[in-house]
Coordinates of C-alpha atoms in Angstrom, one line a residue:
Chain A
X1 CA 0.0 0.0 0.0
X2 CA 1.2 3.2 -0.6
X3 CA 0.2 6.5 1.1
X4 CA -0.2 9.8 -0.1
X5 CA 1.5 11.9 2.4
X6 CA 0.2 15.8 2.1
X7 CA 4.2 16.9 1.8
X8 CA 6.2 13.8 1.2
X9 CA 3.9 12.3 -2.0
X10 CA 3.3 8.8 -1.7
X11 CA 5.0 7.1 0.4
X12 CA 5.4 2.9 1.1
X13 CA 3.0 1.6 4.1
X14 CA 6.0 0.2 5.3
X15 CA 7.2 3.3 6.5
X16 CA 4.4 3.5 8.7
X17 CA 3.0 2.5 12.2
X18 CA -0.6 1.5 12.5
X19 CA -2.7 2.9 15.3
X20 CA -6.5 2.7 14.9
X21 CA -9.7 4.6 14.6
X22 CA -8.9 7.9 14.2
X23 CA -11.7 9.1 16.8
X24 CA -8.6 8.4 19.0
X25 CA -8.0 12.1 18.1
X26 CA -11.5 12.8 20.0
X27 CA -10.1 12.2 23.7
X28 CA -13.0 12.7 26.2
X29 CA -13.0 15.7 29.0
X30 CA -11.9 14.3 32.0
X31 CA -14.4 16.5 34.1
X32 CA -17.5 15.5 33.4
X33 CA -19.9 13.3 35.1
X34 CA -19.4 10.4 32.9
X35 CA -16.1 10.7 32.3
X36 CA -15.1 7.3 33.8
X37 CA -18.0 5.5 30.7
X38 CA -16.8 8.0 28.2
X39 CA -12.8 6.8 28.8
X40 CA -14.1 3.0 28.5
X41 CA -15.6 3.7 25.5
X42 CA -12.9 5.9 24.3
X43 CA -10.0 3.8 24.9
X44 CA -11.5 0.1 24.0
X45 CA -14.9 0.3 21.7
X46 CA -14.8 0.6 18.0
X47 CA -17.0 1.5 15.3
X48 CA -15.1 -1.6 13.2
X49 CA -16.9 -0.7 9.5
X50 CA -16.8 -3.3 7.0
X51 CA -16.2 0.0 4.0
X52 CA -14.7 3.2 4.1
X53 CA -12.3 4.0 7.4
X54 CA -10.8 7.2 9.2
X55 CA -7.0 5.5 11.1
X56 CA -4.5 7.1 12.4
X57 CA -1.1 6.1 10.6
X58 CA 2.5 7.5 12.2
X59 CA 5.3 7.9 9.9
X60 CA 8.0 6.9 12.1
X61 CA 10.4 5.8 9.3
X62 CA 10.0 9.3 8.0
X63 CA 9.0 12.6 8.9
X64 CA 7.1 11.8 12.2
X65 CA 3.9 13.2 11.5
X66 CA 0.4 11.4 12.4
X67 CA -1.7 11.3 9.7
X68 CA -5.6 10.5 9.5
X69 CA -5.9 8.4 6.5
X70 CA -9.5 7.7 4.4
X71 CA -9.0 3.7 3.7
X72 CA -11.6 1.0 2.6
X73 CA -11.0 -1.8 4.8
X74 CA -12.8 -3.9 1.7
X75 CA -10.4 -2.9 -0.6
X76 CA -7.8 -1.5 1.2
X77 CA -7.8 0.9 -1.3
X78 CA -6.6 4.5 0.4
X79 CA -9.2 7.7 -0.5
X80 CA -7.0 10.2 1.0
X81 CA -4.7 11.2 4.0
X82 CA -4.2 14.5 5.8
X83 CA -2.0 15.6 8.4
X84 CA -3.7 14.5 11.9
X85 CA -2.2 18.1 13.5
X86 CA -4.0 20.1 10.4
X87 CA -7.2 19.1 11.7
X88 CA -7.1 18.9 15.5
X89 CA -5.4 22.7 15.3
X90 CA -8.3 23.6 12.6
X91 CA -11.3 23.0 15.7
X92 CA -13.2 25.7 17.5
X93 CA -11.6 24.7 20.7
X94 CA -8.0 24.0 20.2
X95 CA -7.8 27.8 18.4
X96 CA -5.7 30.0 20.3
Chain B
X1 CA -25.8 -43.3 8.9
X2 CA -23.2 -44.8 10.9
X3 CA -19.5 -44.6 9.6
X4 CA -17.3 -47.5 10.0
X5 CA -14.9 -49.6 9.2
X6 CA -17.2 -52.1 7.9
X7 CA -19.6 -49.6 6.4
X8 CA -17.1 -48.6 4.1
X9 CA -15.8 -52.1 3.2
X10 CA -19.9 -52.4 2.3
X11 CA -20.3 -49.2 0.0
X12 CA -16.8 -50.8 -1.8
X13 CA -18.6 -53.6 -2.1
X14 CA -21.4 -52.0 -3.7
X15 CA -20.4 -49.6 -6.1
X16 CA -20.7 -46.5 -3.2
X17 CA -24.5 -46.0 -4.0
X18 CA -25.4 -46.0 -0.1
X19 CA -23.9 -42.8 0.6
X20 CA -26.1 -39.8 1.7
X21 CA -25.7 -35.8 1.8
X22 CA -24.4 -35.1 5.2
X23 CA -27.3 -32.8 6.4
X24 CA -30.6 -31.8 5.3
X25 CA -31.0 -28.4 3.5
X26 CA -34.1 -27.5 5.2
X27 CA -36.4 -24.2 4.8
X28 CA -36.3 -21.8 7.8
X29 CA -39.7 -22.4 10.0
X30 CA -41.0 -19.3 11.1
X31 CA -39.7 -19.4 14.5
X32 CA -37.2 -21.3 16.3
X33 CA -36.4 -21.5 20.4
X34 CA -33.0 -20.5 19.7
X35 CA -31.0 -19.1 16.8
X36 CA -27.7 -19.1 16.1
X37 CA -26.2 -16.4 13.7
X38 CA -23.2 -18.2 11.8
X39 CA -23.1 -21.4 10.2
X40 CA -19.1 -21.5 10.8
X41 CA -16.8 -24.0 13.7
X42 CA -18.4 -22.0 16.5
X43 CA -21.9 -21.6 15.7
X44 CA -22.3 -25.7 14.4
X45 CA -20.1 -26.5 17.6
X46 CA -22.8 -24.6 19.5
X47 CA -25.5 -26.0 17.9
X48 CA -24.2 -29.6 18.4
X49 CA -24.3 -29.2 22.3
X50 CA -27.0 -27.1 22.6
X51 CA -29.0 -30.7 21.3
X52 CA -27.4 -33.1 22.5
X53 CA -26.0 -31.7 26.3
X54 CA -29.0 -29.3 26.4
X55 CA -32.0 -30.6 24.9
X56 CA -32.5 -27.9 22.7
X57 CA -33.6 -28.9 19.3
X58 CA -36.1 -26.1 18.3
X59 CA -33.0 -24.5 16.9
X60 CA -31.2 -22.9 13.4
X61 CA -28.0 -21.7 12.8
X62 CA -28.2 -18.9 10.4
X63 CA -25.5 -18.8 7.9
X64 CA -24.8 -16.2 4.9
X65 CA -22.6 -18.5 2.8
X66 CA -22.4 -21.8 2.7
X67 CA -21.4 -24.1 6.3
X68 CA -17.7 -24.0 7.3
X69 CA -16.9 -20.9 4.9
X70 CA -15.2 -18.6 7.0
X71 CA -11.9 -18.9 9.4
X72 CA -13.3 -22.7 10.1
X73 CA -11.8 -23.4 6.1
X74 CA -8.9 -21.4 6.3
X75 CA -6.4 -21.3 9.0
X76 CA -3.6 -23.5 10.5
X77 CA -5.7 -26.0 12.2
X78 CA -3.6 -26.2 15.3
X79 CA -4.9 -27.5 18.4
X80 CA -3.1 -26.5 22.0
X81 CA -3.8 -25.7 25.5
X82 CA -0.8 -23.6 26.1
X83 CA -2.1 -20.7 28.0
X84 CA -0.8 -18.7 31.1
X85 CA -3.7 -16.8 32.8
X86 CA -6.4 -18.3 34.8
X87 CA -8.8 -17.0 33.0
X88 CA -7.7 -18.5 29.5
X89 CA -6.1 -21.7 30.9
X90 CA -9.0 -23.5 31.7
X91 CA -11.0 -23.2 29.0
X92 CA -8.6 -24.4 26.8
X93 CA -7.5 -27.4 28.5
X94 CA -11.4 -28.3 28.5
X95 CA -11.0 -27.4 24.7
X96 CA -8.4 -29.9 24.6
X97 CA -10.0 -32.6 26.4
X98 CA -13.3 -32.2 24.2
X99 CA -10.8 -32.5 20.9
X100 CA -9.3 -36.2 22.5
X101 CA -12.6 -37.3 22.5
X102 CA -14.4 -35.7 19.4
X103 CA -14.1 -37.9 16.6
X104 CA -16.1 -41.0 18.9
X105 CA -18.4 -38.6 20.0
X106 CA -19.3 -37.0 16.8
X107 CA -19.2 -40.7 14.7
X108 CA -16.9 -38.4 12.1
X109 CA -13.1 -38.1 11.2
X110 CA -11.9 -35.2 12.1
X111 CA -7.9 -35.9 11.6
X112 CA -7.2 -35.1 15.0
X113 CA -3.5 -35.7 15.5
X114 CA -1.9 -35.6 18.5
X115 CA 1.8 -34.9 17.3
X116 CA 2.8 -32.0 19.7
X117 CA 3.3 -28.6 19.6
X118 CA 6.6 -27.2 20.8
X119 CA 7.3 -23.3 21.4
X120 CA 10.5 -22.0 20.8
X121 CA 12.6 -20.1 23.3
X122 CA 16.1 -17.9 22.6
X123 CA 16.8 -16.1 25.3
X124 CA 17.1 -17.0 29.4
X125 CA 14.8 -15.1 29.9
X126 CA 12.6 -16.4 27.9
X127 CA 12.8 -19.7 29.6
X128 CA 12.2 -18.6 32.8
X129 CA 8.6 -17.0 31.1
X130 CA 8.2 -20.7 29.1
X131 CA 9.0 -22.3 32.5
X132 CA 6.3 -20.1 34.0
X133 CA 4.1 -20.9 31.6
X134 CA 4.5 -24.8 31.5
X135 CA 3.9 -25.0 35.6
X136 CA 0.4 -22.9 34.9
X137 CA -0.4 -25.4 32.2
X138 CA 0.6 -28.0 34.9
X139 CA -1.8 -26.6 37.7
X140 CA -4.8 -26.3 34.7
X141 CA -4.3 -30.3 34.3
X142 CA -2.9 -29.8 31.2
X143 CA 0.2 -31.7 29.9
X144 CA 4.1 -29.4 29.2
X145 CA 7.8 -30.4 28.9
X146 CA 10.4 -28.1 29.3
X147 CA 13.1 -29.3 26.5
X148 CA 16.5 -28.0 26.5
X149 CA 18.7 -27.5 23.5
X150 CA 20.0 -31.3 23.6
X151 CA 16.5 -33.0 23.8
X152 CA 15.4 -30.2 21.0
X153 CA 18.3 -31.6 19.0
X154 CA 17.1 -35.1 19.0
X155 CA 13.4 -34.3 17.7
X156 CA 14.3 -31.6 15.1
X157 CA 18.1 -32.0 13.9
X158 CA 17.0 -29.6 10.9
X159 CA 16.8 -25.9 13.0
X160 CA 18.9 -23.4 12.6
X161 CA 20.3 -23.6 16.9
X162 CA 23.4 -21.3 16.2
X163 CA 21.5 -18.4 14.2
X164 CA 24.0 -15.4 15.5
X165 CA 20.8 -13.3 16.4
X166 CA 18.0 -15.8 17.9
X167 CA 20.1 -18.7 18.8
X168 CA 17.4 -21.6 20.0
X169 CA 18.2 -22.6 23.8
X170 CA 15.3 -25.3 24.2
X171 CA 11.2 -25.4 23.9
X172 CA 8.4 -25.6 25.8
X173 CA 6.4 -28.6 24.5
X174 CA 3.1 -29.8 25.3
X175 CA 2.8 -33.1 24.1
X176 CA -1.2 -33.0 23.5
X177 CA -1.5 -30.7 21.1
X178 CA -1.2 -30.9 17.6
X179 CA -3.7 -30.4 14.8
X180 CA -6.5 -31.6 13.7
X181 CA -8.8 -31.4 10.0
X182 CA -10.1 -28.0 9.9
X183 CA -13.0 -28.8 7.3
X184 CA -13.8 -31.7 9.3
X185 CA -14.4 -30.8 12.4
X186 CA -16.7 -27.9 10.6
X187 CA -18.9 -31.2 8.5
X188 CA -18.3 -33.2 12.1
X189 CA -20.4 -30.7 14.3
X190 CA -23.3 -29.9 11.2
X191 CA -24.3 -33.6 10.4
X192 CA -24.0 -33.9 14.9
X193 CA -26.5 -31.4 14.7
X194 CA -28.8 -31.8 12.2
X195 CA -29.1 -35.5 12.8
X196 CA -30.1 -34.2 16.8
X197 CA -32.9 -32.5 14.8
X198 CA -31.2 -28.8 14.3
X199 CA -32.2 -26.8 11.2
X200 CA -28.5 -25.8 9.0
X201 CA -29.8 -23.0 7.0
X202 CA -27.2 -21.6 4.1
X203 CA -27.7 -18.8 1.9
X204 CA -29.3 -17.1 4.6
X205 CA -27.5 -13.6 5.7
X206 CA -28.7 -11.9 8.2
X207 CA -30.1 -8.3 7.9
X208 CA -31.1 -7.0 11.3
X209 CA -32.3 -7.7 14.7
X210 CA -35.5 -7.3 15.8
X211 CA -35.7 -5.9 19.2
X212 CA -38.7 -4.7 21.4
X213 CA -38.3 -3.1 24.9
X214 CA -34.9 -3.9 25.2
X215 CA -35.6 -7.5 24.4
X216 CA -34.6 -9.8 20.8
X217 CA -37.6 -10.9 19.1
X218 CA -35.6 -12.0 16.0
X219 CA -34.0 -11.7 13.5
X220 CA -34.3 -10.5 9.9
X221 CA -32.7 -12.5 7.2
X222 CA -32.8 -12.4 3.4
X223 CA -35.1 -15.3 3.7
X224 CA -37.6 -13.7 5.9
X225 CA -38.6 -12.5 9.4
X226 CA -37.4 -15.3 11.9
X227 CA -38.5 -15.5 15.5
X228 CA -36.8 -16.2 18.2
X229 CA -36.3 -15.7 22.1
X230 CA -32.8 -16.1 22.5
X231 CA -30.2 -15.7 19.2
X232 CA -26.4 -16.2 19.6
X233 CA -24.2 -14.2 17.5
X234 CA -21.1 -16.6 16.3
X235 CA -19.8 -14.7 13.7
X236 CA -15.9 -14.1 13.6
X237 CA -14.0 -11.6 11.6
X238 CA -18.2 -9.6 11.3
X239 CA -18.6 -9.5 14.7
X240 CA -18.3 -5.9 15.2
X241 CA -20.8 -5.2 11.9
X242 CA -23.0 -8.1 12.8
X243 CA -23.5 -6.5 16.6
X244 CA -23.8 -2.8 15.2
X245 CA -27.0 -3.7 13.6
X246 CA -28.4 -4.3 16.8
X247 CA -26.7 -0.8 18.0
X248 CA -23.8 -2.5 20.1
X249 CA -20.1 -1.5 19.7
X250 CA -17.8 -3.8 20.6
X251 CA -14.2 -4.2 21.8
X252 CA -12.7 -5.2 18.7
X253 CA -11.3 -4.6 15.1
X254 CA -11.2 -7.1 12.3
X255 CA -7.9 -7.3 10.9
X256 CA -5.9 -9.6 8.3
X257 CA -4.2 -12.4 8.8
X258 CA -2.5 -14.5 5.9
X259 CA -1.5 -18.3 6.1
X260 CA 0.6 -19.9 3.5
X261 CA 1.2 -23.8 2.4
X262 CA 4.0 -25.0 0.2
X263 CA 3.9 -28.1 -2.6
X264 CA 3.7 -31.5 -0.5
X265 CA 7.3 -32.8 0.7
X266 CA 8.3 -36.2 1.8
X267 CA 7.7 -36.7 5.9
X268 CA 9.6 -33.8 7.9
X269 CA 7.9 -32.4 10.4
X270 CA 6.2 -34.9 12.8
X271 CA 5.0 -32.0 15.1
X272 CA 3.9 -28.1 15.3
X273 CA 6.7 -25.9 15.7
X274 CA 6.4 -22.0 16.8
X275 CA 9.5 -19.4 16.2
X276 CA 10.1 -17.7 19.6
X277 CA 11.9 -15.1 18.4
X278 CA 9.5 -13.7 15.7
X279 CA 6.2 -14.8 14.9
X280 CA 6.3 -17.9 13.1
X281 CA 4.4 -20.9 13.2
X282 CA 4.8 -24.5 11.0
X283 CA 3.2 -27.8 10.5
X284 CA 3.4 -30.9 8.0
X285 CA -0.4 -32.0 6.6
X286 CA -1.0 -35.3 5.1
X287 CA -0.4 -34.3 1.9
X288 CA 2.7 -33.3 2.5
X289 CA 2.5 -29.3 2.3
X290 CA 4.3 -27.3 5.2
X291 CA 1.6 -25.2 6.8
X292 CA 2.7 -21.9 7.7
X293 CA 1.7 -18.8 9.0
X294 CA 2.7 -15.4 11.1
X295 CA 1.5 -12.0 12.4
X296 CA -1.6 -10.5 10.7
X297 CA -1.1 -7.6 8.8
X298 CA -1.8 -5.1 11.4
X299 CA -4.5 -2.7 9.8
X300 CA -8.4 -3.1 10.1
X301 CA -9.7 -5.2 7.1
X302 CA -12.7 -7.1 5.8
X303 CA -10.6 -7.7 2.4
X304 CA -9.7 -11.6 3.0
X305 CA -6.3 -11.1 1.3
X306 CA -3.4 -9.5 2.6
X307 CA 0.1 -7.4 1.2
X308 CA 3.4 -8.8 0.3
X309 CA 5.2 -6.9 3.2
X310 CA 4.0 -9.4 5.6
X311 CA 4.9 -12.4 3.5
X312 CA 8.1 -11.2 3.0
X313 CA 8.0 -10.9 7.3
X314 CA 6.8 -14.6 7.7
X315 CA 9.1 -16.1 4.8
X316 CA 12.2 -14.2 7.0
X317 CA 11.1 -15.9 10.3
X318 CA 11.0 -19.2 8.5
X319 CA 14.6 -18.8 7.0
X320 CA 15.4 -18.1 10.6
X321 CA 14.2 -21.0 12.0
X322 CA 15.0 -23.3 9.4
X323 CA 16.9 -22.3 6.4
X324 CA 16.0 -25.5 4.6
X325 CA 12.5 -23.9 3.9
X326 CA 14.4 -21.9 1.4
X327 CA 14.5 -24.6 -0.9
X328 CA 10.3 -25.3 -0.8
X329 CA 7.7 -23.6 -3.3
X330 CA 4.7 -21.9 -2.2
X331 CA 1.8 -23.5 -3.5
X332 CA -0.7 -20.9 -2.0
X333 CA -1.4 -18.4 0.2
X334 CA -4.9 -17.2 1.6
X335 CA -6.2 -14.4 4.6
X336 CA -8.7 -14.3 6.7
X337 CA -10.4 -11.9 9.0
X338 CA -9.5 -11.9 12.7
X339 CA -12.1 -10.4 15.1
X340 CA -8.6 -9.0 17.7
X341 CA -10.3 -8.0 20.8
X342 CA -8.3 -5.1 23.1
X343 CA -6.7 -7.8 25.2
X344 CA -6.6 -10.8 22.8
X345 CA -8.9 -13.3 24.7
X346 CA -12.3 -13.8 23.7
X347 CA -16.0 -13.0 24.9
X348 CA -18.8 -15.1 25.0
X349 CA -21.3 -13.4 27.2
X350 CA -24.8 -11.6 27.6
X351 CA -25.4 -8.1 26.0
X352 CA -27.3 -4.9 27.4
X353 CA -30.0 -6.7 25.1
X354 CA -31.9 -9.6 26.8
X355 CA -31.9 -12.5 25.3
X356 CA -28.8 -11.2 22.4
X357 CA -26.1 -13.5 23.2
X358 CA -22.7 -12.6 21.5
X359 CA -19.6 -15.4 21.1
X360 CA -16.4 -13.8 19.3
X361 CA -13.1 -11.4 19.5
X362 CA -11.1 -14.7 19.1
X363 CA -8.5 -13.0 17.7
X364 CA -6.2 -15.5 15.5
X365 CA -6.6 -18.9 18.2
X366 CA -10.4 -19.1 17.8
X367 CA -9.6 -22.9 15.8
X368 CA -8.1 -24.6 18.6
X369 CA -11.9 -23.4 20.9
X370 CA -14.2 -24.5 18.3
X371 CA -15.2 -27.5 21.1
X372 CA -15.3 -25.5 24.1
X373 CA -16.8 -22.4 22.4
X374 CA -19.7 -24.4 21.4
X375 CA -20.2 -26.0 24.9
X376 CA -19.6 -22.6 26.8
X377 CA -22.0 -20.7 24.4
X378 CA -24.7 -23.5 24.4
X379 CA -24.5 -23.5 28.4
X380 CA -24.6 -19.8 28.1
X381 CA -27.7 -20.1 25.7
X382 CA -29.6 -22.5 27.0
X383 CA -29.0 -21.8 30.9
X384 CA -28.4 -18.0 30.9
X385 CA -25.8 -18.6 33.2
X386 CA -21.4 -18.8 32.1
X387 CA -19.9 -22.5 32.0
X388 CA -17.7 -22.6 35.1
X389 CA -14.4 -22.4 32.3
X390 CA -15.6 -19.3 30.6
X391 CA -16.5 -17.1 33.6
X392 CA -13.4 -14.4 32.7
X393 CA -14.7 -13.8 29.1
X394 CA -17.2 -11.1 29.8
X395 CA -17.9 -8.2 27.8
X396 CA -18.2 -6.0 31.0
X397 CA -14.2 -6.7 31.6
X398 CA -12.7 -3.8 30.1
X399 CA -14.5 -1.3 32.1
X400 CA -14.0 -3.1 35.2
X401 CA -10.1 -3.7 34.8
X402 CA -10.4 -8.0 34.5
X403 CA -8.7 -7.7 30.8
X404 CA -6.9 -11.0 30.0
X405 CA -4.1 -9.6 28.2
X406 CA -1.7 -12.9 27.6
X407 CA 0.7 -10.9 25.6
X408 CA 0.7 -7.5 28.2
X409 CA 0.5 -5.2 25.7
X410 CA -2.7 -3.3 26.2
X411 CA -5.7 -1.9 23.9
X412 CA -3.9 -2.8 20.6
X413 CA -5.7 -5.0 18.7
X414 CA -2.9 -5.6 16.0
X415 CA -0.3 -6.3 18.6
X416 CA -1.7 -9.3 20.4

């Protein structure tokens, strides 16, 4: 597989290290009520689709960067990818 | 139909004309007592008990495809009970002791071999962990050997002991396991339970759950509405899009994992042999073909085929182990897809849905549980209450900090 890295071009899968379902990026507040349910479901439920998938891929042979990659997990064929930093930075609440 | 020796000497005899399908190919009634979603090892195993140890025979197992056409035809069809954790141990030393006695139960032959399996070690450390290991095996009534590099020597003269990277200081061995006829056992438990009076429905995928006031009412298929007070979900590598459609997310992500065989050789390897060092696992069939296999892929996938970065992987741990290997063809390789749970031990439990009964996250082991998954799930089905060896495989574990994480590396799926 290769992946089309938003400033490197594509790049080999290899290169990478897989983490998951990219609502990892979406980390619960740790002061509300249900914090302690939110965390469970946070850190060991997933969505699983048989179809198109939003993962988290780290470029550690490379630059380093976390990307959220677009993949179908029926085809494995890759849709897009975009730098996981761009779009946590580009939300309401992590603007400065 | 009784199989036997002299039933076969008869049909010889007689030109073979006496022979009959299996099972029945019945229609789906419009309601059943129980039914059981997946027609694969699990679901027929589960089905088996549920008539003959339970009584249950108002049942159907549901299954998209045709019987046996999932993991149950394609893996590496080893059979062990070589587990550390109380919570795994015993269920798969009752595994084990329902496999020794399978083929006279179920009138069917199954292959089951007995030949061994012995794990690898490289490192002192190692041992002392194999050596843990063994003694928990031990206390589960289970059967292990602790081989050293001399003993190791005599049984397989052919590894590589001296590799300057993973040299091979001895094995853990438990004499018991082995492997056993993957199809088999799959055509074993169907024709047990349809001749007990259990519907096999094929061609049959289901569509949705019915459920009213929190409660399963049944499910919807593509042959109809079918009714039901209590439905098992033994589904694999779909669990997690099989239990969303009854709104439940669940602690697991399919994922890939590849298996390999090569053209048949003459007689080699009498016994299963696992790689310590990397991830690499190899048996001999009875045609001759080494049976090989390694870590899945690592990336969530429904595609049943992996890439060639992890054949490359597993073809490197064979060479490491034994560089004779070199010298085989690959006849074929195949993938399958793995339901890896967050700890890498399976659930067979309730849901928040009464009378919705799921059995799956069995990761890449779920061959060697096919007998015990069946009995635990059927006890779970038809009692509503765990069999005394599955108590630790509840869906509830996460949140309450019981995981039963054999490897110790946490929520990640692709690394147990």
């Amino acid at each position: 597989m290769l992946i089309p890295h938003p400033l490197l071009g594509p790049r080999d899968a290899q290169e990478f290290t897989y983490l998951g379902d990219a609502r990892l990026l979406d980390r619960p507040a740790p002061d509300t009520p249900d914090a302690e349910a939110a965390f469970c479901a946070y850190v060991y439920l997933r969505d699983n689709p048989a179809g198109v998938h939003r993962e988290l891929w780290y470029h550690e042979q490379g630059d380093r960067s976390w990307l959220v990659v677009t993949r179908d997990t029926l085809t494995h064929e890759i849709l897009g990818a975009e730098l996981a930093a761009g779009i946590v930075s580009a939300r309401p609440e992590t603007a400065v | 139909m009784h199989f036997s020796g002299l039933r076969v000497v008869k049909e010889a005899l007689t030109g073979h004309r006496g022979w009959k399908p299996l099972w029945r190919n019945p229609d789906p009634k419009p309601d059943y007592d129980i039914v059981i979603v997946g027609g694969g090892g699990h679901g027929l195993a589960t089905a088996y008990y549920l008539a003959k140890t339970f009584g249950k025979t108002r049942v159907a197992v549901l299954e998209k495809g045709w019987l046996g056409s999932g993991n149950i035809g394609r893996n590496t069809t080893i059979i062990r009970s070589n587990y550390l954790l109380p919570g795994n141990e015993p269920f798969y030393e009752f595994s084990m002791k329902l496999w020794e006695g399978l083929e006279q139960d179920l009138n069917f032959n199954a292959m089951v071999s007995q030949r061994g399996i012995i794990n690898l070690f490289h490192t002192d450390a190692q041992r002392d962990a194999f050596r843990r290991r063994g003694n928990a095996m031990l206390l589960a009534g289970a059967d292990a050997r602790l081989l050293d590099q001399n003993a190791l020597r005599q049984i397989l003269p052919y590894l590589n002991y001296d590799n300057a990277r993973f040299p091979i200081k001895g094995g853990l061995m438990q004499p018991r396991g082995g492997t056993a006829r993957h199809d088999g056992v799959a055509w074993g438990y169907a024709r047990g339970a349809d001749l007990r009076g259990v519907d096999l429905i094929q061609n049959c995928e289901v569509t949705g759950f019915r459920i009213e006031n929190g409660a399963i009412r049944g499910v919807e298929t593509a042959r109809g509405f079918i009714g039901a007070k209590t439905v098992g979900v033994a589904v694999a590598g779909n669990s997690g899009r099989v239990m969303a459609m009854a709104g439940q997310r669940l602690p697991i992500e399919s994922h890939v994992l590849q298996a390999f065989v090569t053209e048949g050789l003459k007689p080699l390897i009498d016994t299963v042999i696992t790689f310590g060092a990397g991830h690499f696992y190899v048996s001999q069939s009875d045609k001759g073909g080494l049976v090989f296999g390694g870590d899945i892929d690592g990336y969530n996938s429904y595609a049943q085929r992996g890439n060639l970065p992890v054949v490359e992987d597993v073809a490197e741990g064979g060479m490491a182990l034994m560089p004779m290997i070199g010298r085989a063809r690959l006849l074929r390789s195949w993938g399958g897809v793995m339901d890896m749970s967050m700890d890498g031990s399976p659930i067979i439990d309730r849901t928040g849905i009464a009378g919705l009964y799921v059995n799956g996250g069995w990761c890449y082991g779920g061959f060697k549980a096919t007998p015990a998954s069946g009995y635990a799930f059927a006890h779970l089905l038809a009692t509503d209450r765990p069999h005394a060896t599955a108590t630790a495989y509840r869906l509830d574990r996460f949140a309450r900090g019981f995981v039963i994480d054999e490897k110790g590396v946490g929520a990640h799926p692709n690394l147990h």
